[in-house]
Amino acid sequence: MVMELGKMVVLLALLCIASRIGVVNGKRSIPSQGKEPEVEKKLKSLNKPFIKSIKSGDGDIIDCVDIKKQPAFDHPLMKNHVIKKFPRIPRTGATSPVPPRLNSSMPFSQVWRRSGSCPAGTIPIRRVLKYHLLNASSLARYGMKNSGMVMKRGFRIHGHTFALGLENNHSVVVLHIGGSNFLGAKAYINVWNPPVEADDEYTTGQIWLKNGPVDNSDTIEVGWMVNPSVYGDRQTRLFIYWTADSGKSTGCFDLLCSGFIQMNRDVVLGGTITPMSSFHGLQSYISLEVFKDPKQDAWWLIFNTNIVIGYWPSKIFNHMQNTAGTLQWGGDVYSPRMHTGGTATGMGSSHFAFEHWSMASFIAQPRMMTTSMAYEYPKSSTVVAPEMKCYAGEIYSEGSGEEPLFYFGGPGLNMFCP
């Protein structure tokens, strides 16, 4: 009895210490003592009044918000903005057929749709809850990327040297092409649920469009993500991101700030994706496209070939008002410990690229749009993998006559990494 009482005292003491340092059940969080008013104020600013709410089977609450009262219209440049109509301009190659290898794969769906739908004139927005904020590393920057120095690193490949801006504490594996004027990018992205070691880390499979100086650039990012500090769990989710200054003070994930204008009432940005790919089994994928409409001055987001989600008005950017200068396809892992001990957070499937189909994550049919408004394969692209022993990339064709897939990923920490 005395021994059991002693164990309870020790446990209570540990819980008290954990709560003071903001770590409970292995989760890093903002210490809640004295923060309640700030948290409530933040919740009020993030969550818009809704017409209908839906409790999803994955734990999310989806609010159906009047399309004209969504977060985008809080942006100072969006006053009196009239929602645009999708442009019916020809984009050669925009509706290319599904790659043969993906015909037996599993298309995307979102869990919340099993519980209901949003009425016409509204858009679905994932509600931010108190524990989401308490699990974030910063209340003020919730929904933004952790600001940090952007490093300019030189790479020499095939006899050519080029500079690439890499975000501090990030490790990427990408198919990279730059040095031109691009109006769009698209691809099929293989979907997995890799392990994320700590709550202040995340991992993605995605497409990037960029322009501007490496330390003050404009960026649009779209893909899937596992990010406990934003979403409060380790489920794989559809995400978007934008910034007009390398994430210093502008931009955010999904609709967690003003900027992106959503038009679709069937897809939740930040919503969970199902099903997941399985090793030696069926493969899940999403198709994403971002393109610039020169006449409307907007960057449009298209999902699964023909689902128009919405657009970023060009005027919120500094260097991407007309074109992008760099395109990338691949994966990204963020960790504050990336270069000071490493992380076991996986990229892609968490297996290395050389393991190929049904083991490693892939990008299929990466396409770039030039100013001719036609999509084409990025033939002069380069594989960039700065930490190859942790995360690697490879262009590989699975069969004769098949277009090669870009495989990317890895486990992070292993006997050769760091």
Short mmCIF file of C-alpha atoms in Angstrom, two decimals:
data_model
loop_
_atom_site.label_atom_id
_atom_site.label_comp_id
_atom_site.label_asym_id
_atom_site.label_seq_id
_atom_site.Cartn_x
_atom_site.Cartn_y
_atom_site.Cartn_z
CA MET A 1 0.00 0.00 0.00
CA VAL A 2 2.82 2.38 0.93
CA MET A 3 4.69 1.46 -2.26
CA GLU A 4 1.60 2.15 -4.40
CA LEU A 5 1.08 5.50 -2.64
CA GLY A 6 4.72 6.37 -3.32
CA LYS A 7 4.28 5.59 -7.01
CA MET A 8 1.23 7.85 -7.13
CA VAL A 9 3.13 10.72 -5.51
CA VAL A 10 5.97 10.37 -8.02
CA LEU A 11 3.50 10.23 -10.91
CA LEU A 12 1.67 13.34 -9.71
CA ALA A 13 4.97 15.17 -9.32
CA LEU A 14 6.00 14.26 -12.84
CA LEU A 15 2.65 15.41 -14.19
CA CYS A 16 3.02 18.74 -12.41
CA ILE A 17 6.49 19.23 -13.85
CA ALA A 18 5.28 18.24 -17.30
CA SER A 19 2.38 20.68 -17.17
CA ARG A 20 4.72 23.51 -16.17
CA ILE A 21 7.08 22.90 -19.05
CA GLY A 22 4.22 22.36 -21.48
CA VAL A 23 4.69 18.65 -22.16
CA VAL A 24 1.83 16.28 -21.34
CA ASN A 25 1.52 12.75 -22.72
CA GLY A 26 4.53 13.42 -24.91
CA LYS A 27 3.09 16.59 -26.44
CA ARG A 28 4.83 19.93 -26.47
CA SER A 29 2.38 22.74 -25.84
CA ILE A 30 2.00 26.35 -24.86
CA PRO A 31 1.75 26.54 -21.04
CA SER A 32 -1.95 27.26 -20.47
CA GLN A 33 -1.60 29.13 -17.16
CA GLY A 34 -2.55 32.76 -17.74
CA LYS A 35 -3.05 32.20 -21.47
CA GLU A 36 -6.79 31.59 -21.50
CA PRO A 37 -7.81 35.15 -22.59
CA GLU A 38 -5.22 35.12 -25.38
CA VAL A 39 -6.30 31.67 -26.55
CA GLU A 40 -9.98 32.64 -26.59
CA LYS A 41 -9.19 35.83 -28.52
CA LYS A 42 -7.18 33.85 -31.06
CA LEU A 43 -9.97 31.28 -31.46
CA LYS A 44 -12.48 34.05 -32.09
CA SER A 45 -10.30 35.59 -34.79
CA LEU A 46 -9.67 32.23 -36.52
CA ASN A 47 -13.17 30.73 -36.46
CA LYS A 48 -15.76 32.52 -38.56
CA PRO A 49 -19.52 32.48 -37.82
CA PHE A 50 -21.04 29.41 -39.46
CA ILE A 51 -24.38 28.49 -40.99
CA LYS A 52 -23.99 24.77 -40.29
CA SER A 53 -21.44 22.57 -38.52
CA ILE A 54 -20.57 18.93 -39.18
CA LYS A 55 -18.91 16.51 -36.72
CA SER A 56 -16.57 14.36 -38.78
CA GLY A 57 -15.67 10.77 -37.95
CA ASP A 58 -11.98 11.69 -37.93
CA GLY A 59 -12.46 14.05 -34.95
CA ASP A 60 -12.67 17.30 -36.93
CA ILE A 61 -15.51 19.79 -36.75
CA ILE A 62 -16.30 21.34 -40.13
CA ASP A 63 -18.01 24.73 -40.21
CA CYS A 64 -20.00 25.76 -43.29
CA VAL A 65 -19.18 29.48 -43.62
CA ASP A 66 -20.78 32.02 -45.92
CA ILE A 67 -18.47 32.19 -48.94
CA LYS A 68 -18.44 35.99 -48.74
CA LYS A 69 -17.39 35.94 -45.07
CA GLN A 70 -14.40 33.60 -45.36
CA PRO A 71 -10.97 34.61 -43.96
CA ALA A 72 -9.66 35.82 -47.34
CA PHE A 73 -11.74 38.97 -47.12
CA ASP A 74 -9.96 40.09 -43.96
CA HIS A 75 -6.94 40.90 -46.14
CA PRO A 76 -6.55 44.68 -46.63
CA LEU A 77 -6.22 44.19 -50.40
CA MET A 78 -9.45 42.20 -50.56
CA LYS A 79 -11.85 44.98 -49.61
CA ASN A 80 -14.70 45.09 -52.14
CA HIS A 81 -13.20 42.08 -53.95
CA VAL A 82 -15.62 40.29 -56.26
CA ILE A 83 -15.14 36.51 -56.41
CA LYS A 84 -13.86 35.56 -59.83
CA LYS A 85 -15.29 32.95 -62.19
CA PHE A 86 -13.05 30.10 -63.27
CA PRO A 87 -11.47 31.01 -66.62
CA ARG A 88 -12.22 28.71 -69.52
CA ILE A 89 -8.85 29.20 -71.13
CA PRO A 90 -7.12 26.34 -73.01
CA ARG A 91 -4.34 24.64 -71.04
CA THR A 92 -2.78 22.04 -73.31
CA GLY A 93 -2.13 18.85 -71.35
CA ALA A 94 -4.20 19.89 -68.32
CA THR A 95 -6.44 16.83 -68.57
CA SER A 96 -3.82 14.21 -69.43
CA PRO A 97 -4.97 10.63 -68.72
CA VAL A 98 -4.15 8.90 -65.44
CA PRO A 99 -0.79 7.10 -65.71
CA PRO A 100 -1.39 3.38 -66.49
CA ARG A 101 0.31 2.28 -63.28
CA LEU A 102 -2.20 4.32 -61.26
CA ASN A 103 -5.30 2.81 -62.88
CA SER A 104 -5.50 0.17 -60.14
CA SER A 105 -4.69 2.68 -57.42
CA MET A 106 -7.11 4.33 -55.00
CA PRO A 107 -8.38 7.89 -55.57
CA PHE A 108 -8.79 10.45 -52.82
CA SER A 109 -11.73 11.00 -50.47
CA GLN A 110 -12.29 13.02 -47.27
CA VAL A 111 -13.83 11.50 -44.14
CA TRP A 112 -16.05 14.47 -43.25
CA ARG A 113 -18.23 13.98 -46.36
CA ARG A 114 -19.58 10.75 -44.83
CA SER A 115 -21.22 12.87 -42.13
CA GLY A 116 -22.82 15.60 -44.23
CA SER A 117 -22.25 18.40 -46.73
CA CYS A 118 -22.23 22.18 -46.83
CA PRO A 119 -25.12 24.05 -48.45
CA ALA A 120 -24.78 26.18 -51.58
CA GLY A 121 -23.26 29.60 -50.95
CA THR A 122 -20.96 28.29 -48.19
CA ILE A 123 -17.50 26.75 -47.98
CA PRO A 124 -16.27 24.11 -45.48
CA ILE A 125 -13.64 25.29 -42.99
CA ARG A 126 -12.01 23.08 -40.38
CA ARG A 127 -12.70 24.56 -36.95
CA VAL A 128 -9.67 25.44 -34.80
CA LEU A 129 -10.12 24.11 -31.25
CA LYS A 130 -8.43 25.14 -28.03
CA TYR A 131 -6.15 22.11 -27.91
CA HIS A 132 -4.87 22.94 -31.39
CA LEU A 133 -3.56 26.26 -30.08
CA LEU A 134 -2.22 24.78 -26.84
CA ASN A 135 -0.30 22.19 -28.86
CA ALA A 136 1.29 24.84 -31.09
CA SER A 137 4.83 26.08 -30.55
CA SER A 138 3.67 29.72 -30.80
CA LEU A 139 0.25 31.26 -30.34
CA ALA A 140 1.11 34.37 -32.34
CA ARG A 141 2.42 32.35 -35.31
CA TYR A 142 -0.13 29.54 -35.24
CA GLY A 143 -0.77 28.39 -38.80
CA MET A 144 2.41 30.01 -40.10
CA LYS A 145 5.74 28.36 -40.74
CA ASN A 146 8.39 28.72 -38.07
CA SER A 147 10.39 31.70 -39.24
CA GLY A 148 14.05 31.08 -39.80
CA MET A 149 16.99 31.93 -41.98
CA VAL A 150 16.87 30.78 -45.59
CA MET A 151 20.24 29.34 -46.54
CA LYS A 152 21.63 29.77 -50.04
CA ARG A 153 23.49 26.59 -51.01
CA GLY A 154 25.31 25.83 -54.22
CA PHE A 155 24.84 22.53 -56.06
CA ARG A 156 26.93 21.18 -58.93
CA ILE A 157 25.15 18.60 -61.06
CA HIS A 158 25.96 17.44 -64.60
CA GLY A 159 28.72 20.04 -64.77
CA HIS A 160 26.42 22.96 -63.92
CA THR A 161 26.40 24.96 -60.70
CA PHE A 162 23.25 26.59 -59.37
CA ALA A 163 22.13 28.15 -56.09
CA LEU A 164 19.10 26.96 -54.18
CA GLY A 165 17.43 28.63 -51.21
CA LEU A 166 16.85 26.07 -48.43
CA GLU A 167 14.80 26.91 -45.36
CA ASN A 168 16.67 26.50 -42.09
CA ASN A 169 15.79 23.28 -40.20
CA HIS A 170 14.24 21.76 -43.33
CA SER A 171 15.39 18.81 -45.41
CA VAL A 172 13.96 18.48 -48.90
CA VAL A 173 14.12 15.98 -51.74
CA VAL A 174 12.86 17.62 -54.91
CA LEU A 175 12.72 17.52 -58.65
CA HIS A 176 13.86 21.08 -59.32
CA ILE A 177 13.67 23.34 -62.34
CA GLY A 178 14.31 27.09 -62.46
CA GLY A 179 15.62 29.93 -64.56
CA SER A 180 12.48 30.47 -66.62
CA ASN A 181 9.01 32.00 -66.49
CA PHE A 182 6.36 29.48 -65.44
CA LEU A 183 2.59 29.85 -65.36
CA GLY A 184 1.78 26.55 -63.68
CA ALA A 185 2.69 23.14 -62.31
CA LYS A 186 0.81 19.89 -61.78
CA ALA A 187 1.38 16.25 -60.78
CA TYR A 188 -0.03 13.10 -59.23
CA ILE A 189 1.29 12.77 -55.66
CA ASN A 190 1.45 9.37 -53.92
CA VAL A 191 -0.15 9.58 -50.43
CA TRP A 192 1.29 8.01 -47.25
CA ASN A 193 1.18 8.46 -43.50
CA PRO A 194 4.85 8.61 -42.42
CA PRO A 195 5.84 8.77 -38.73
CA VAL A 196 6.43 12.21 -37.20
CA GLU A 197 8.75 11.89 -34.21
CA ALA A 198 7.89 15.08 -32.28
CA ASP A 199 4.93 17.44 -32.15
CA ASP A 200 7.00 20.39 -33.38
CA GLU A 201 7.98 18.61 -36.62
CA TYR A 202 6.15 17.92 -39.88
CA THR A 203 6.48 16.10 -43.18
CA THR A 204 4.98 16.66 -46.64
CA GLY A 205 4.59 15.39 -50.20
CA GLN A 206 3.98 18.42 -52.42
CA ILE A 207 4.47 20.88 -55.28
CA TRP A 208 6.20 24.28 -54.91
CA LEU A 209 5.97 27.39 -57.11
CA LYS A 210 8.42 30.17 -56.15
CA ASN A 211 9.83 33.50 -57.23
CA GLY A 212 12.00 36.25 -55.75
CA PRO A 213 15.18 36.44 -53.63
CA VAL A 214 15.82 33.28 -51.59
CA ASP A 215 15.51 35.17 -48.29
CA ASN A 216 12.38 37.15 -49.26
CA SER A 217 10.53 35.01 -51.79
CA ASP A 218 6.94 34.38 -52.80
CA THR A 219 5.80 30.77 -52.53
CA ILE A 220 2.74 28.64 -53.22
CA GLU A 221 2.77 25.09 -51.89
CA VAL A 222 0.13 22.35 -52.30
CA GLY A 223 0.07 18.68 -51.31
CA TRP A 224 -0.40 16.41 -48.30
CA MET A 225 1.04 16.91 -44.83
CA VAL A 226 1.36 15.37 -41.35
CA ASN A 227 1.71 18.31 -38.94
CA PRO A 228 0.81 17.84 -35.23
CA SER A 229 1.53 21.46 -34.27
CA VAL A 230 -1.14 22.76 -36.68
CA TYR A 231 -3.68 19.94 -36.74
CA GLY A 232 -3.23 18.41 -33.29
CA ASP A 233 -2.77 14.85 -34.58
CA ARG A 234 -0.71 12.69 -36.93
CA GLN A 235 -3.25 12.13 -39.67
CA THR A 236 -2.38 12.83 -43.31
CA ARG A 237 -4.14 15.96 -44.55
CA LEU A 238 -4.61 17.97 -47.73
CA PHE A 239 -2.85 21.33 -47.35
CA ILE A 240 -2.03 24.56 -49.10
CA TYR A 241 0.46 27.25 -48.07
CA TRP A 242 1.49 30.68 -49.32
CA THR A 243 3.83 33.49 -48.32
CA ALA A 244 5.04 36.77 -49.85
CA ASP A 245 8.22 37.12 -47.75
CA SER A 246 9.68 33.65 -47.07
CA GLY A 247 7.26 33.23 -44.17
CA LYS A 248 8.60 36.09 -42.07
CA SER A 249 5.29 37.88 -41.54
CA THR A 250 2.90 36.83 -44.31
CA GLY A 251 1.09 33.68 -45.32
CA CYS A 252 -0.16 30.53 -43.64
CA PHE A 253 -1.40 26.99 -44.11
CA ASP A 254 -4.89 26.44 -45.51
CA LEU A 255 -7.38 29.18 -44.49
CA LEU A 256 -5.68 30.11 -41.21
CA CYS A 257 -5.11 33.65 -42.46
CA SER A 258 -6.44 35.90 -45.20
CA GLY A 259 -5.18 35.35 -48.74
CA PHE A 260 -6.58 32.27 -50.51
CA ILE A 261 -10.17 32.53 -51.75
CA GLN A 262 -12.02 29.21 -51.65
CA MET A 263 -14.97 28.56 -53.98
CA ASN A 264 -15.58 24.83 -53.54
CA ARG A 265 -18.01 23.50 -50.91
CA ASP A 266 -16.97 19.83 -51.13
CA VAL A 267 -13.27 19.90 -50.19
CA VAL A 268 -11.82 20.92 -46.80
CA LEU A 269 -8.33 22.41 -46.84
CA GLY A 270 -6.55 20.82 -43.89
CA GLY A 271 -9.00 17.91 -43.99
CA THR A 272 -7.89 14.31 -43.63
CA ILE A 273 -7.18 12.18 -46.69
CA THR A 274 -8.26 8.58 -47.08
CA PRO A 275 -7.25 5.90 -47.95
CA MET A 276 -3.52 5.61 -47.38
CA SER A 277 -1.06 3.71 -49.56
CA SER A 278 0.16 0.36 -48.25
CA PHE A 279 3.49 -1.43 -48.64
CA HIS A 280 3.33 -3.99 -51.47
CA GLY A 281 -0.35 -3.06 -51.79
CA LEU A 282 -2.67 -0.54 -53.41
CA GLN A 283 -1.36 2.99 -53.83
CA SER A 284 -3.35 6.14 -53.01
CA TYR A 285 -2.78 9.43 -54.80
CA ILE A 286 -4.02 12.98 -55.25
CA SER A 287 -3.77 15.15 -58.34
CA LEU A 288 -3.02 18.85 -57.90
CA GLU A 289 -2.57 21.73 -60.33
CA VAL A 290 -1.74 25.40 -59.80
CA PHE A 291 -1.82 27.73 -62.78
CA LYS A 292 -1.83 31.45 -63.47
CA ASP A 293 -4.61 33.10 -65.40
CA PRO A 294 -2.91 36.11 -67.07
CA LYS A 295 -6.17 37.94 -67.70
CA GLN A 296 -7.68 37.60 -64.21
CA ASP A 297 -4.43 37.98 -62.24
CA ALA A 298 -5.06 34.91 -60.12
CA TRP A 299 -3.26 31.63 -59.32
CA TRP A 300 -5.90 28.89 -59.52
CA LEU A 301 -5.89 25.63 -57.55
CA ILE A 302 -7.36 22.56 -59.28
CA PHE A 303 -7.83 19.28 -57.43
CA ASN A 304 -8.12 15.79 -58.98
CA THR A 305 -8.07 17.19 -62.54
CA ASN A 306 -11.39 19.06 -62.61
CA ILE A 307 -12.33 20.22 -59.09
CA VAL A 308 -11.78 23.98 -58.80
CA ILE A 309 -10.98 24.75 -55.15
CA GLY A 310 -10.24 28.48 -55.48
CA TYR A 311 -7.44 30.95 -56.13
CA TRP A 312 -4.75 33.24 -54.73
CA PRO A 313 -5.18 36.82 -56.06
CA SER A 314 -1.89 37.83 -57.68
CA LYS A 315 -1.85 41.15 -55.86
CA ILE A 316 -1.06 39.50 -52.49
CA PHE A 317 2.37 38.58 -53.87
CA ASN A 318 5.44 40.71 -54.50
CA HIS A 319 7.35 38.58 -57.04
CA MET A 320 4.67 36.20 -58.34
CA GLN A 321 2.21 38.73 -59.68
CA ASN A 322 3.04 37.52 -63.19
CA THR A 323 5.03 34.28 -63.21
CA ALA A 324 6.94 31.81 -61.05
CA GLY A 325 10.68 31.40 -61.51
CA THR A 326 11.14 28.00 -59.83
CA LEU A 327 9.08 24.79 -59.71
CA GLN A 328 9.67 21.81 -57.44
CA TRP A 329 8.02 18.46 -56.80
CA GLY A 330 8.86 16.18 -53.85
CA GLY A 331 8.95 16.09 -50.06
CA ASP A 332 9.92 18.28 -47.10
CA VAL A 333 10.66 17.46 -43.44
CA TYR A 334 10.85 20.21 -40.83
CA SER A 335 12.48 19.75 -37.43
CA PRO A 336 14.15 22.24 -35.05
CA ARG A 337 16.74 19.49 -34.57
CA MET A 338 17.30 18.79 -38.25
CA HIS A 339 20.96 19.82 -38.22
CA THR A 340 21.70 19.37 -34.50
CA GLY A 341 21.16 15.65 -33.99
CA GLY A 342 18.57 14.87 -36.64
CA THR A 343 15.08 13.44 -36.53
CA ALA A 344 13.36 10.11 -37.12
CA THR A 345 10.46 11.82 -38.89
CA GLY A 346 9.92 10.06 -42.20
CA MET A 347 9.55 11.59 -45.63
CA GLY A 348 7.19 10.08 -48.18
CA SER A 349 6.56 6.46 -47.18
CA SER A 350 9.57 6.72 -44.80
CA HIS A 351 11.40 4.31 -47.13
CA PHE A 352 14.25 5.30 -49.45
CA ALA A 353 13.61 6.17 -53.09
CA PHE A 354 15.58 3.17 -54.44
CA GLU A 355 12.92 0.78 -53.06
CA HIS A 356 10.57 2.00 -55.81
CA TRP A 357 6.95 1.02 -56.51
CA SER A 358 4.68 0.26 -53.51
CA MET A 359 7.56 0.87 -51.09
CA ALA A 360 8.77 4.41 -51.82
CA SER A 361 6.61 7.49 -52.35
CA PHE A 362 6.47 8.95 -55.86
CA ILE A 363 5.48 11.87 -58.03
CA ALA A 364 3.86 10.85 -61.32
CA GLN A 365 3.55 13.04 -64.41
CA PRO A 366 5.22 16.20 -63.09
CA ARG A 367 4.36 18.95 -65.52
CA MET A 368 5.36 22.58 -65.96
CA MET A 369 3.40 25.25 -67.82
CA THR A 370 5.36 27.81 -69.77
CA THR A 371 4.05 31.12 -71.10
CA SER A 372 2.64 29.20 -74.08
CA MET A 373 -0.06 27.87 -71.70
CA ALA A 374 0.95 24.28 -72.51
CA TYR A 375 2.05 21.63 -70.00
CA GLU A 376 5.20 19.66 -70.66
CA TYR A 377 7.53 17.29 -68.84
CA PRO A 378 10.39 19.19 -67.08
CA LYS A 379 13.17 17.53 -69.08
CA SER A 380 15.94 19.78 -67.75
CA SER A 381 14.94 19.29 -64.10
CA THR A 382 17.44 18.17 -61.47
CA VAL A 383 17.09 15.94 -58.41
CA VAL A 384 18.14 17.83 -55.27
CA ALA A 385 18.65 15.88 -52.02
CA PRO A 386 21.03 17.70 -49.63
CA GLU A 387 20.87 14.97 -46.93
CA MET A 388 21.00 11.88 -49.16
CA LYS A 389 21.78 9.49 -46.29
CA CYS A 390 18.60 10.61 -44.52
CA TYR A 391 16.25 11.27 -47.44
CA ALA A 392 16.91 10.51 -51.11
CA GLY A 393 15.42 10.92 -54.58
CA GLU A 394 15.57 9.02 -57.86
CA ILE A 395 13.99 9.23 -61.33
CA TYR A 396 13.14 5.67 -62.32
CA SER A 397 11.05 4.01 -65.03
CA GLU A 398 9.19 0.90 -63.90
CA GLY A 399 8.74 -0.57 -67.36
CA SER A 400 9.55 -0.20 -71.03
CA GLY A 401 7.69 2.69 -72.58
CA GLU A 402 6.47 4.08 -69.25
CA GLU A 403 7.21 7.66 -68.27
CA PRO A 404 9.62 7.61 -65.29
CA LEU A 405 8.35 8.30 -61.79
CA PHE A 406 10.17 10.57 -59.36
CA TYR A 407 10.67 8.62 -56.14
CA PHE A 408 11.51 10.48 -52.94
CA GLY A 409 11.77 9.91 -49.21
CA GLY A 410 13.54 8.16 -46.36
CA PRO A 411 13.42 7.39 -42.64
CA GLY A 412 15.54 10.24 -41.34
CA LEU A 413 17.80 9.02 -38.54
CA ASN A 414 19.48 5.69 -39.35
CA MET A 415 22.90 4.08 -39.03
CA PHE A 416 24.25 6.35 -41.79
CA CYS A 417 22.29 9.51 -40.93
CA PRO A 418 23.22 12.04 -39.70
#
